[in-house]
Coordinates of C-alpha atoms and ligand atoms in Angstrom, one line a residue:
X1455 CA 0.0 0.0 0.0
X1456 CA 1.1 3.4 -0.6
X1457 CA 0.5 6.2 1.6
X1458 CA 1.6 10.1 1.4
X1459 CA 1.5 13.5 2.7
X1460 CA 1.0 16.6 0.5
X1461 CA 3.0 19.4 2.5
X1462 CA 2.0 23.4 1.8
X1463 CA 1.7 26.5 2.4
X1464 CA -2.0 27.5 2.1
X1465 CA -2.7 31.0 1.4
X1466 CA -4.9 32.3 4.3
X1467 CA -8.8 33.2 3.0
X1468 CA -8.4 31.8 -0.8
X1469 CA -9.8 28.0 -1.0
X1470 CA -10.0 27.9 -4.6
X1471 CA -6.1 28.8 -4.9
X1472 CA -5.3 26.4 -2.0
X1473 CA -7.8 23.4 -3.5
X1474 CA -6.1 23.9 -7.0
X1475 CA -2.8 23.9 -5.7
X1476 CA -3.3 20.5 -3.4
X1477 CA -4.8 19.1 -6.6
X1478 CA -1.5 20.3 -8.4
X1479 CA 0.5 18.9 -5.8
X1480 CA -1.7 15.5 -6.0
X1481 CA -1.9 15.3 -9.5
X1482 CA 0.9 12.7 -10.3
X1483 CA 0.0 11.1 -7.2
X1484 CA 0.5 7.0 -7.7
X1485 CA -0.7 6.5 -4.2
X1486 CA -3.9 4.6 -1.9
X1487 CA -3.6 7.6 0.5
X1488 CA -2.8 10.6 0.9
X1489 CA -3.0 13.1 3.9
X1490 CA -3.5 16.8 3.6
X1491 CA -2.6 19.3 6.5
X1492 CA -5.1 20.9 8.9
X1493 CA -7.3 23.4 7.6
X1494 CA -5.6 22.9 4.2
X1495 CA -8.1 25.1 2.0
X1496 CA -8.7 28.3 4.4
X1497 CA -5.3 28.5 6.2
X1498 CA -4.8 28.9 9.6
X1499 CA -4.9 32.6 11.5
X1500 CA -8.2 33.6 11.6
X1501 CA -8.7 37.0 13.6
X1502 CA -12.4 37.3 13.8
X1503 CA -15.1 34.8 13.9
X1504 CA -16.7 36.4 10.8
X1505 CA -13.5 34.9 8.9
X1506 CA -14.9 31.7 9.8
X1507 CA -18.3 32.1 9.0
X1508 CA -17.4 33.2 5.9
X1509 CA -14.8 30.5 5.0
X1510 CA -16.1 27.6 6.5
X1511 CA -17.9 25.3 4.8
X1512 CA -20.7 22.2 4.3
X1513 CA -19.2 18.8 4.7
X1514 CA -19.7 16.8 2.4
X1515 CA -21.7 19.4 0.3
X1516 CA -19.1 22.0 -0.4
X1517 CA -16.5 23.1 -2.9
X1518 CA -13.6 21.9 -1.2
X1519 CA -15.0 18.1 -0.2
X1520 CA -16.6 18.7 -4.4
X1521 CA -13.1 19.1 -6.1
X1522 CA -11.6 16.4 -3.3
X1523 CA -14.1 14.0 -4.2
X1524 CA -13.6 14.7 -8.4
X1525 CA -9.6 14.2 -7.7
X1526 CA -10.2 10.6 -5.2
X1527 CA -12.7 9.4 -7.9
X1528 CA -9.9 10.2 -10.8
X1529 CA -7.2 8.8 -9.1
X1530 CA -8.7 5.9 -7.1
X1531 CA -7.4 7.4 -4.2
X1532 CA -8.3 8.3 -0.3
X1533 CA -7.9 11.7 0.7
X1534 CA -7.7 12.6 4.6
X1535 CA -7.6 16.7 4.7
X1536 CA -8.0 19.2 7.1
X1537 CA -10.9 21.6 6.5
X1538 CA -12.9 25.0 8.5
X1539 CA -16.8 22.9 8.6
X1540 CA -20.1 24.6 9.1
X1541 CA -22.2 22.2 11.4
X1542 CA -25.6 23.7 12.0
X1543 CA -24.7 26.3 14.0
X1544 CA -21.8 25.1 14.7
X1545 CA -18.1 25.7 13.3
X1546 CA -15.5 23.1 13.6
X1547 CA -12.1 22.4 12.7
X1548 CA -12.2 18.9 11.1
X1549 CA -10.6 16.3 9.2
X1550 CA -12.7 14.7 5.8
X1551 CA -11.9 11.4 4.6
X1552 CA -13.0 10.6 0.9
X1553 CA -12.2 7.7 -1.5
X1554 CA -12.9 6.8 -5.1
X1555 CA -17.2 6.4 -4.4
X1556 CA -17.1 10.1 -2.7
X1557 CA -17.2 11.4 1.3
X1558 CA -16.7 8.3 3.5
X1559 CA -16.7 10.5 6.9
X1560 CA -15.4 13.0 9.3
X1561 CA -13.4 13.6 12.3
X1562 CA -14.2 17.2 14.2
X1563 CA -11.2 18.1 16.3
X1564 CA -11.6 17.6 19.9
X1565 CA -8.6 19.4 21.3
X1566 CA -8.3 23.2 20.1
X1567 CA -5.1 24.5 20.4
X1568 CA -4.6 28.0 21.5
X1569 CA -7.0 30.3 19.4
X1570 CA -8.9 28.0 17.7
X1571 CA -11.4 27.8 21.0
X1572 CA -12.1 31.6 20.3
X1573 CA -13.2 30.5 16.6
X1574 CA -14.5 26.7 16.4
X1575 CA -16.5 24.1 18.4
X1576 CA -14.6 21.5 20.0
X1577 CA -15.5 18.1 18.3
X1578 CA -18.9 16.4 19.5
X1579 CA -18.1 12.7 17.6
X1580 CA -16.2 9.8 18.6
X1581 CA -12.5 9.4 17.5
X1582 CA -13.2 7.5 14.0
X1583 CA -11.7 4.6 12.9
X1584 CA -12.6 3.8 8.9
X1585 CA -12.1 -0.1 6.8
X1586 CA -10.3 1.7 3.6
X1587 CA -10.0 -2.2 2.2
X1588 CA -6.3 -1.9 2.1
X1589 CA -6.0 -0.9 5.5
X1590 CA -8.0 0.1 8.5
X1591 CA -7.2 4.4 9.4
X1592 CA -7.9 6.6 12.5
X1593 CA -8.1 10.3 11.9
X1594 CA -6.7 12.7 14.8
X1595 CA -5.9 16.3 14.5
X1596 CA -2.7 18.2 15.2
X1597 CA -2.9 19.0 18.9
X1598 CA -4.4 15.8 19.8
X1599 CA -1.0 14.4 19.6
X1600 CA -0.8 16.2 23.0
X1601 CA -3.1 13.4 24.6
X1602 CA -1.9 10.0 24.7
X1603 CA -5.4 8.4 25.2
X1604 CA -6.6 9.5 21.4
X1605 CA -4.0 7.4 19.6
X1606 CA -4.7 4.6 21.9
X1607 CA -8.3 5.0 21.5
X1608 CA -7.9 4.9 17.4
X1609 CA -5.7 1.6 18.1
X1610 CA -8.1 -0.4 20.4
X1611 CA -10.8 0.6 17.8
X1612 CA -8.0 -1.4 15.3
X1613 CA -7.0 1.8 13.3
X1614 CA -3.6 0.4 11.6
X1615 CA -2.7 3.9 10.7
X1616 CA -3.2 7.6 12.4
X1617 CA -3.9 10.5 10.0
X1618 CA -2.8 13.6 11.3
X1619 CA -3.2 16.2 9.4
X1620 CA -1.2 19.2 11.5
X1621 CA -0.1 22.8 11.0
X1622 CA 2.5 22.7 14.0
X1623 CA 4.2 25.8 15.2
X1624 CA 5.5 24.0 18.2
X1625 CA 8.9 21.6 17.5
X1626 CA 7.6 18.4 20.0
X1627 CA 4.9 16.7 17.7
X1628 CA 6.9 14.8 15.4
X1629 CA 9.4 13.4 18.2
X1630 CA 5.7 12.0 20.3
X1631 CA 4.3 10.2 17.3
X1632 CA 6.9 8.4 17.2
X1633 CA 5.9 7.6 20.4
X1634 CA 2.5 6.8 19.6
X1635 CA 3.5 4.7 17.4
X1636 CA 5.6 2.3 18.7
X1637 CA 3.5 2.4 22.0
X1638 CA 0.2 1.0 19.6
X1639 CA 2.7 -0.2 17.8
X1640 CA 0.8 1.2 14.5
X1641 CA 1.9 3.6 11.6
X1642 CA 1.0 7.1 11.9
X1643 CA 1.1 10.2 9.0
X1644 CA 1.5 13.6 10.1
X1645 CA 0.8 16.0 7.4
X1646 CA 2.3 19.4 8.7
X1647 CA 2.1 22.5 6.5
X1648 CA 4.6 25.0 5.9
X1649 CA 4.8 29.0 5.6
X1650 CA 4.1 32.2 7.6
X1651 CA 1.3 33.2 8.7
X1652 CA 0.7 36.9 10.4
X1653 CA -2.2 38.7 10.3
X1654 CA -2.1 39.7 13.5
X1655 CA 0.8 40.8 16.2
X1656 CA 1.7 37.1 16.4
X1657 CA 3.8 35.5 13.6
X1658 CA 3.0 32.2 13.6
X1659 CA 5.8 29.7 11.4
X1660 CA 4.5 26.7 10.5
X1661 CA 7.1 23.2 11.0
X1662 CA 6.7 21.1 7.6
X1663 CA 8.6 18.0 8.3
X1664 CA 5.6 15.9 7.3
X1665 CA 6.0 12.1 8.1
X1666 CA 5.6 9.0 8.4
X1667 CA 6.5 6.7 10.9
X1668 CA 5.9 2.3 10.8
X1669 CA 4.6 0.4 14.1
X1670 CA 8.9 0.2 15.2
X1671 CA 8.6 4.0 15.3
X1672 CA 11.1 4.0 12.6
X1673 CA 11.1 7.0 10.2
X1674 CA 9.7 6.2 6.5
X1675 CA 9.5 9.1 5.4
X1676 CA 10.0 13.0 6.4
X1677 CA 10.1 16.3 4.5
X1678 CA 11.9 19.5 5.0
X1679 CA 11.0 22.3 7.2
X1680 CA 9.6 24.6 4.3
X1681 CA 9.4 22.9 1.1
X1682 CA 6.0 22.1 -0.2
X1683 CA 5.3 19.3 -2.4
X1684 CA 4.4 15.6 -2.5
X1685 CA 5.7 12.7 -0.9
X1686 CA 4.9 9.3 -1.0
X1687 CA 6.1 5.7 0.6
X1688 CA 4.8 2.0 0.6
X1689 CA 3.9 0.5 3.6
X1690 CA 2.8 -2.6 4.7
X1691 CA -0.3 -2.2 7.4
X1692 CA -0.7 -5.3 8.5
X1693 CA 2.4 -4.9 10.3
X1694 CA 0.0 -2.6 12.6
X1695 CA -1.6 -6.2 13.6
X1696 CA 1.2 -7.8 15.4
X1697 CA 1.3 -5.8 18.8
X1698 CA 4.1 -7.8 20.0
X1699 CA 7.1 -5.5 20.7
X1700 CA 9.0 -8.8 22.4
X1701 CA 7.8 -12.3 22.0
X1702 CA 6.0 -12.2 25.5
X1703 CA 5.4 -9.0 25.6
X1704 CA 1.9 -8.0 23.9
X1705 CA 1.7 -3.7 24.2
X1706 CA -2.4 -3.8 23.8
X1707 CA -2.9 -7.3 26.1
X1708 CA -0.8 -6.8 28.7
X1709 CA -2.5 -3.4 29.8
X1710 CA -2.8 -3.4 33.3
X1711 CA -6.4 -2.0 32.9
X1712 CA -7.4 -3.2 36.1
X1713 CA -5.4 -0.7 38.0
X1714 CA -5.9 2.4 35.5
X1715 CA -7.7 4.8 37.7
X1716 CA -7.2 3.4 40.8
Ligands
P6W782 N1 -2.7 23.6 15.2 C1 -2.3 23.0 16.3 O1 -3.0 22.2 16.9 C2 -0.9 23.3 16.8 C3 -0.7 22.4 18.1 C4 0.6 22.9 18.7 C5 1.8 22.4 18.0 N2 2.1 21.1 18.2 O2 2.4 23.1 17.2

């Protein structure tokens, strides 16, 4: 199976720019899956919640999950992607997944980092776990990484790789999933984007180094700090089913769980 990561720099407010150019990126794209970073299509500062309102959109009726879907059904491809959703009411920052037949589902982030609490809803759905047929996927967002019980939650539920699609500022994420995934002993895809955003006092600099990282928490794959563009790696996830990280020693099974919370 092969997986990817489409790393960018999204230009803040302009979907149709940003879609076209993750298309572009996409386009030669011999892949089963690709990951796009967090909130790939509107960017990232927002300094108002009008911004939102304004850019956020329909899930899966919208342009951005429209032109995602044309691309997956073209290809024969999954797409995991970060995207600004108008639920109801509601605004959230969530993660799509779509495949060759259209929108499969959704994952609305359920740890905000920093600013996003002024401007979205923290996620009201369960961490997701989808059957892809080649492989079995969990979707997290960015700052989740932060919380050791969602990865574990997306590996009980048999997810044999984590889709993260990220736009880090902070240098720690890439070092814990590699954590995560030796602990579930499962693969994991962080899809960081690059650039500068500031459109406000604060400057915020986006990481890159997108990767991704097999059930050993060995390094498959990793991209630079600021170069956008498309990389891709093949992957075997049924590796994801053997939790044994020594011959008696089973990292799911041998959970103490009678004496969590005591
Ligand atoms: N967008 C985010 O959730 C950023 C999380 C903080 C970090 N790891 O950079």
């Amino acid at each position: 199976m092969k997986v990817g990561v489409v790393q960018m720099a999204p230009v803040f407010g302009d979907v149709k720019v940003n879609v076209e150019k993750a298309l572009g990126l996409m386009d030669k794209a011999d892949a089963d899956l690709l990951v796009l970073p967090e909130l790939f299509s509107t960017g990232y500062q927002f300094v108002n919640k009008e911004e939102v309102m304004e850019l956020a959109e329909e899930v899966p009726n919208g342009f951005t999950c429209e032109k995602l879907s044309e691309a997956a059904r073209e290809k024969n491809i999954f797409i995991v992607a970060g995207m600004a959703e108008k639920g109801g009411e509601n605004y959230y920052n969530s993660a799509v997944l779509i495949g060759p037949k259209g929108f499969v589902g959704r994952y609305r982030k359920a740890h905000l980092f920093y600013e996003e609490k002024f401007w979205f809803t923290p996620g009201d759905i369960e961490f997701p776990v989808f059957d892809i047929g080649k492989a079995k996927i969990g979707l997290m967002i960015c700052f989740d990484w932060v919380f050791p019980e969602v990865s574990r939650i997306l590996a009980l539920k048999g997810a044999q790789i984590i889709c993260q699609p990220a736009n880090l500022v902070l240098p720690y994420c890439q070092s814990t999933m590699i954590s995560r995934s030796i602990e579930n002993r499962c693969f994991s895809i962080t899809c960081n984007r690059v650039g500068i955003e500031k459109r406000k006092e604060e400057e915020l600099d986006f990481t890159g180094m997108s990767q991704v990282i097999n059930p050993k928490g060995e390094v498959m794959l990793t991209m630079g700090e600021v170069s956008e563009g498309l990389e891709i790696v093949e992957i075997d996830p049924a590796l994801a089913d053997d939790k044994l990280i020594t011959t008696h020693n089973d990292v799911i099974k041998d959970r103490r769980t009678d004496l969590f919370g005591k």
